[in-house]
């Protein structure tokens, strides 16, 4: 049987913490399947090249048959040439005392360059996942500077939040995490996000029960649970003295794998995608929604019940994203 043609996969911030876990998972077939060879395109800034050299030595030493080569570079044109999939991990992290607009303007510069490089050099059906924060708005900027690539091909990662929420429910119910289905993250990957389990279910001994019925404590579900998921990133930083890396890499793998291979019938996943006005979300924002996926195309899951409580949460996170979009666009047009 002839071997599949290798696909080209770019990882930015390739010398960083998240990429360190992510690269080995991509190389191992966790994302694109165990029969799909890959050529890795690894992009980072000049001061990180020494570390990236070490990462490449480790890629060699993994001795994985799917890796058909790698490109390590500081040049976006080289990094994005002919890529099929992009993990945009590198971003300017928020530092203490930094205003959000400072963070946004630093990231506009990064994602402008990357958007332009994608536009000029990547395949037109490239699948772009933005991991670097503020992920939703970074994805929007990137798409803005890549007008020849469909807006649907730019997504932001809220899968880490979905995984956190799914895990918290499973832990509370003392069930396996795979028994919890259809947890939704709405909105921004920030502390305004809304982890929603109103339409989620728990499978046990062959039957499916709503999470609300199983947990039977709406005060916890609409209070402490939401707060815990919204602030989980900060809690990890406080404990680990560094931001989530292993879990963020795994979430990026989950997001891209589902986009590549599809979701199973009756299930959905959360992705920051371009809004078409569904659920009253303003059009043109990159907003986390429940999506089902087939043939590498995502579709917003329509007709889910949105309670009045949920509606206020959806509006609140949309408001934050509109503000971010305005600030970012002001920088873009400056």
Coordinates of C-alpha atoms in Angstrom, one line a residue:
X1 CA 0.0 0.0 0.0
X2 CA 1.4 3.4 -1.0
X3 CA 2.1 5.8 1.8
X4 CA 0.1 9.0 2.2
X5 CA 1.6 12.2 1.0
X6 CA 3.0 14.1 4.0
X7 CA 1.1 17.2 5.1
X8 CA 2.8 20.4 6.2
X9 CA 2.0 21.6 9.7
X10 CA 3.3 24.9 11.2
X11 CA 3.7 25.5 14.9
X12 CA 4.6 29.0 16.0
X13 CA 6.2 29.7 19.3
X14 CA 7.9 26.3 18.6
X15 CA 10.5 26.7 21.4
X16 CA 7.9 27.4 24.0
X17 CA 6.2 25.3 26.7
X18 CA 3.0 24.4 25.0
X19 CA 4.8 23.5 21.7
X20 CA 7.1 21.2 23.6
X21 CA 4.2 18.9 24.4
X22 CA 2.3 19.6 21.2
X23 CA 5.1 18.8 18.8
X24 CA 5.5 15.3 20.1
X25 CA 1.7 14.6 19.9
X26 CA 1.5 15.8 16.3
X27 CA 4.6 13.7 15.4
X28 CA 3.0 10.7 17.1
X29 CA -0.2 10.8 15.0
X30 CA -2.5 12.0 17.7
X31 CA -3.8 14.8 15.5
X32 CA -3.9 13.7 11.9
X33 CA -3.9 10.0 12.4
X34 CA -1.3 7.2 12.6
X35 CA -1.1 6.8 8.8
X36 CA -0.6 10.5 8.0
X37 CA 3.1 11.6 7.6
X38 CA 3.9 15.2 8.5
X39 CA 6.6 17.8 7.8
X40 CA 6.9 20.1 10.7
X41 CA 7.4 23.9 10.2
X42 CA 8.7 25.4 13.4
X43 CA 8.7 29.2 13.8
X44 CA 10.1 31.2 16.6
X45 CA 11.9 34.5 17.3
X46 CA 15.7 34.8 16.9
X47 CA 16.5 34.6 20.7
X48 CA 14.7 31.2 20.9
X49 CA 16.7 29.5 18.1
X50 CA 19.1 27.8 20.4
X51 CA 16.3 26.2 22.4
X52 CA 14.5 25.3 19.1
X53 CA 17.7 23.6 18.0
X54 CA 17.4 21.4 21.1
X55 CA 13.7 20.7 20.3
X56 CA 14.7 19.5 16.8
X57 CA 17.4 17.3 18.3
X58 CA 14.7 15.7 20.4
X59 CA 12.4 15.3 17.3
X60 CA 15.2 13.3 15.7
X61 CA 15.7 11.3 18.9
X62 CA 12.0 10.5 19.1
X63 CA 12.6 8.4 16.0
X64 CA 9.0 8.6 14.9
X65 CA 8.2 7.2 11.5
X66 CA 5.5 9.8 10.6
X67 CA 8.0 12.7 10.7
X68 CA 9.3 13.2 7.2
X69 CA 11.3 16.3 8.0
X70 CA 11.2 19.7 9.7
X71 CA 11.9 23.3 8.9
X72 CA 13.1 25.5 11.7
X73 CA 13.0 29.2 10.9
X74 CA 12.5 32.8 12.1
X75 CA 11.0 33.7 8.7
X76 CA 7.2 33.7 8.5
X77 CA 7.3 33.3 4.7
X78 CA 9.3 30.0 5.0
X79 CA 7.2 28.9 8.0
X80 CA 3.8 29.2 6.3
X81 CA 4.8 28.0 2.8
X82 CA 2.3 25.4 1.6
X83 CA 1.1 24.5 5.1
X84 CA -2.1 22.4 5.5
X85 CA -2.6 23.2 9.2
X86 CA -1.4 25.9 11.5
X87 CA -1.1 25.9 15.3
X88 CA -0.5 29.6 16.2
X89 CA 0.8 29.2 19.7
X90 CA 3.3 32.0 19.9
X91 CA 1.8 35.3 21.3
X92 CA 2.8 38.1 23.6
X93 CA 1.8 37.0 27.1
X94 CA 0.2 39.4 29.5
X95 CA 2.7 40.6 32.0
X96 CA 2.0 42.1 35.4
X97 CA 0.7 45.7 35.2
X98 CA 0.0 45.4 31.5
X99 CA -3.2 47.0 30.2
X100 CA -5.3 44.9 27.9
X101 CA -4.9 47.4 25.1
X102 CA -1.1 47.1 25.4
X103 CA -1.5 43.3 25.1
X104 CA -3.8 43.7 22.1
X105 CA -1.5 46.1 20.2
X106 CA 1.6 43.8 20.8
X107 CA -0.5 40.9 19.4
X108 CA -1.9 42.8 16.5
X109 CA 1.7 43.2 15.3
X110 CA 2.4 39.4 15.6
X111 CA -0.9 38.2 14.0
X112 CA -0.7 40.8 11.2
X113 CA 2.6 39.4 10.1
X114 CA 1.3 35.8 10.4
X115 CA -2.0 36.6 8.6
X116 CA -0.1 38.2 5.7
X117 CA 2.3 35.2 5.5
X118 CA -0.7 32.7 5.5
X119 CA -2.4 34.8 2.8
X120 CA 0.7 34.8 0.6
X121 CA 2.2 31.3 1.2
X122 CA -0.2 28.8 2.8
X123 CA -2.7 26.5 1.1
X124 CA -6.1 28.2 0.7
X125 CA -7.8 25.5 2.6
X126 CA -5.4 25.7 5.5
X127 CA -6.9 25.1 8.9
X128 CA -5.8 27.7 11.4
X129 CA -6.0 27.2 15.2
X130 CA -5.1 30.2 17.3
X131 CA -3.9 29.1 20.8
X132 CA -2.0 32.3 21.8
X133 CA -4.0 34.7 23.9
X134 CA -6.2 36.7 23.6
X135 CA -7.0 33.9 21.2
X136 CA -10.4 35.0 19.9
X137 CA -9.3 38.4 18.9
X138 CA -5.9 37.2 17.7
X139 CA -7.7 34.8 15.3
X140 CA -9.9 37.7 14.1
X141 CA -6.8 39.9 13.3
X142 CA -5.1 37.0 11.6
X143 CA -8.1 36.4 9.4
X144 CA -8.4 40.1 8.6
X145 CA -4.9 40.1 7.2
X146 CA -5.5 36.9 5.2
X147 CA -8.4 37.9 3.0
X148 CA -7.9 35.2 0.4
X149 CA -8.5 32.4 3.0
X150 CA -12.1 31.7 4.1
X151 CA -13.0 33.2 7.4
X152 CA -14.3 29.8 8.5
X153 CA -10.8 28.5 8.4
X154 CA -9.7 30.6 11.4
X155 CA -10.6 29.3 14.8
X156 CA -9.7 30.1 18.4
X157 CA -9.1 27.5 21.1
X158 CA -11.7 27.1 23.8
X159 CA -11.3 23.3 24.0
X160 CA -9.1 23.7 27.1
X161 CA -12.1 25.3 28.8
X162 CA -14.4 22.6 27.5
X163 CA -12.0 19.9 28.8
X164 CA -11.8 21.6 32.2
X165 CA -15.6 21.8 32.5
X166 CA -16.1 18.2 31.3
X167 CA -13.5 17.0 33.8
X168 CA -15.0 19.0 36.7
X169 CA -18.5 17.5 36.1
X170 CA -17.0 14.0 35.8
X171 CA -15.1 14.5 39.0
X172 CA -18.2 15.7 40.9
X173 CA -20.2 12.7 39.6
X174 CA -17.3 10.3 40.0
X175 CA -17.7 9.0 36.5
X176 CA -15.2 8.7 33.6
X177 CA -14.7 11.9 31.7
X178 CA -15.7 10.2 28.5
X179 CA -19.2 9.7 30.0
X180 CA -19.9 13.4 30.0
X181 CA -21.1 14.7 26.6
X182 CA -21.9 18.0 25.0
X183 CA -20.5 20.5 27.4
X184 CA -20.5 23.9 25.7
X185 CA -18.2 26.9 26.1
X186 CA -19.7 30.2 24.9
X187 CA -17.9 33.4 24.0
X188 CA -14.4 34.5 24.8
X189 CA -11.4 32.5 26.1
X190 CA -11.3 34.8 29.1
X191 CA -12.9 35.1 32.5
X192 CA -16.2 36.1 30.8
X193 CA -16.6 32.8 29.0
X194 CA -19.7 30.8 29.9
X195 CA -19.3 27.1 30.5
X196 CA -22.7 25.7 29.9
X197 CA -23.9 22.3 30.9
X198 CA -27.7 22.9 30.4
X199 CA -27.7 20.8 27.2
X200 CA -25.0 18.3 28.4
X201 CA -25.6 14.7 29.4
X202 CA -24.1 11.9 31.4
X203 CA -24.0 8.4 29.9
X204 CA -24.2 5.6 32.4
X205 CA -25.3 1.9 32.1
X206 CA -26.6 2.5 28.6
X207 CA -28.8 5.5 29.3
X208 CA -28.3 9.3 29.0
X209 CA -29.3 11.7 31.8
X210 CA -29.0 15.5 31.8
X211 CA -26.1 16.9 33.8
X212 CA -28.6 19.2 35.7
X213 CA -30.6 16.1 36.8
X214 CA -27.5 14.1 37.7
X215 CA -25.9 16.8 39.8
X216 CA -29.2 18.1 41.1
X217 CA -27.7 21.3 42.5
X218 CA -28.3 24.3 40.2
X219 CA -26.8 26.7 42.7
X220 CA -23.4 24.9 42.3
X221 CA -23.8 24.6 38.5
X222 CA -24.6 28.3 38.1
X223 CA -22.2 29.5 40.7
X224 CA -19.0 27.8 41.9
X225 CA -18.7 25.6 38.9
X226 CA -18.7 28.5 36.4
X227 CA -16.4 30.5 38.5
X228 CA -13.9 27.6 38.8
X229 CA -13.7 27.1 35.0
X230 CA -13.5 30.8 34.3
X231 CA -10.5 31.2 36.6
X232 CA -8.8 27.9 36.2
X233 CA -6.0 29.3 34.1
X234 CA -5.1 31.7 36.8
X235 CA -5.3 29.0 39.4
X236 CA -2.8 26.8 37.4
X237 CA -0.4 29.7 37.1
X238 CA -0.6 30.3 40.9
X239 CA 0.2 26.7 41.6
X240 CA 2.7 25.9 38.9
X241 CA 4.2 29.4 38.6
X242 CA 3.7 29.0 34.8
X243 CA 0.7 28.8 32.6
X244 CA -1.1 25.6 31.5
X245 CA 1.1 23.8 29.0
X246 CA 0.5 20.1 29.0
X247 CA -3.3 20.5 29.1
X248 CA -3.2 23.4 26.5
X249 CA -1.3 21.2 24.1
X250 CA -3.7 18.3 24.6
X251 CA -6.7 20.7 24.0
X252 CA -5.0 21.9 20.7
X253 CA -4.6 18.3 19.7
X254 CA -8.3 17.6 20.5
X255 CA -9.5 20.7 18.6
X256 CA -7.5 20.0 15.4
X257 CA -8.1 16.2 15.5
X258 CA -11.9 16.8 15.6
X259 CA -11.7 19.5 12.9
X260 CA -9.7 17.1 10.7
X261 CA -11.6 13.8 11.4
X262 CA -15.1 15.0 12.4
X263 CA -17.4 14.7 15.4
X264 CA -19.6 11.7 16.1
X265 CA -23.4 11.9 15.5
X266 CA -25.3 13.7 18.2
X267 CA -22.2 15.2 19.8
X268 CA -20.6 18.6 19.5
X269 CA -17.4 20.4 20.6
X270 CA -16.6 24.1 21.4
X271 CA -14.6 26.2 19.0
X272 CA -14.1 29.9 18.7
X273 CA -15.5 30.5 15.2
X274 CA -16.8 33.4 13.1
X275 CA -20.3 34.2 14.2
X276 CA -23.1 34.3 11.7
X277 CA -25.6 35.8 14.1
X278 CA -26.7 32.5 15.6
X279 CA -28.0 32.7 19.2
X280 CA -28.1 36.5 19.0
X281 CA -24.3 36.7 18.9
X282 CA -23.2 39.8 16.9
X283 CA -22.0 38.8 13.4
X284 CA -18.3 38.9 12.6
X285 CA -16.9 38.1 16.1
X286 CA -14.8 35.0 16.7
X287 CA -17.0 33.5 19.4
X288 CA -16.9 30.1 21.0
X289 CA -19.9 28.1 19.9
X290 CA -21.1 24.4 19.9
X291 CA -20.1 23.0 16.5
X292 CA -20.5 19.6 14.8
X293 CA -17.9 18.8 12.1
X294 CA -17.8 16.6 9.0
X295 CA -15.6 16.7 5.9
X296 CA -13.3 19.2 7.7
X297 CA -16.2 21.7 7.8
X298 CA -17.7 22.9 11.1
X299 CA -21.3 23.8 11.5
X300 CA -22.9 25.7 14.4
X301 CA -25.3 23.4 16.3
X302 CA -28.7 25.2 16.1
X303 CA -31.7 25.0 18.3
X304 CA -30.1 24.4 21.8
X305 CA -32.1 25.7 24.7
X306 CA -30.7 29.0 26.1
X307 CA -32.2 29.8 29.5
X308 CA -32.6 33.5 30.6
X309 CA -29.6 32.9 32.9
X310 CA -27.5 31.7 30.0
X311 CA -28.6 34.6 27.7
X312 CA -27.2 37.2 30.1
X313 CA -23.9 35.2 30.1
X314 CA -23.8 35.0 26.3
X315 CA -24.4 38.8 26.1
X316 CA -21.7 39.6 28.6
X317 CA -18.9 37.7 26.9
X318 CA -20.1 39.1 23.5
X319 CA -19.7 42.6 24.9
X320 CA -16.1 42.0 25.9
X321 CA -15.3 40.6 22.5
X322 CA -16.9 43.6 20.7
X323 CA -14.7 45.9 22.8
X324 CA -11.6 43.8 22.0
X325 CA -12.5 43.8 18.3
X326 CA -12.9 47.6 18.3
X327 CA -9.6 48.1 20.1
X328 CA -7.7 45.7 17.8
X329 CA -9.3 47.2 14.6
X330 CA -8.3 50.7 15.8
X331 CA -4.7 49.4 16.0
X332 CA -5.0 47.6 12.6
X333 CA -6.2 50.8 10.9
X334 CA -3.8 53.1 12.8

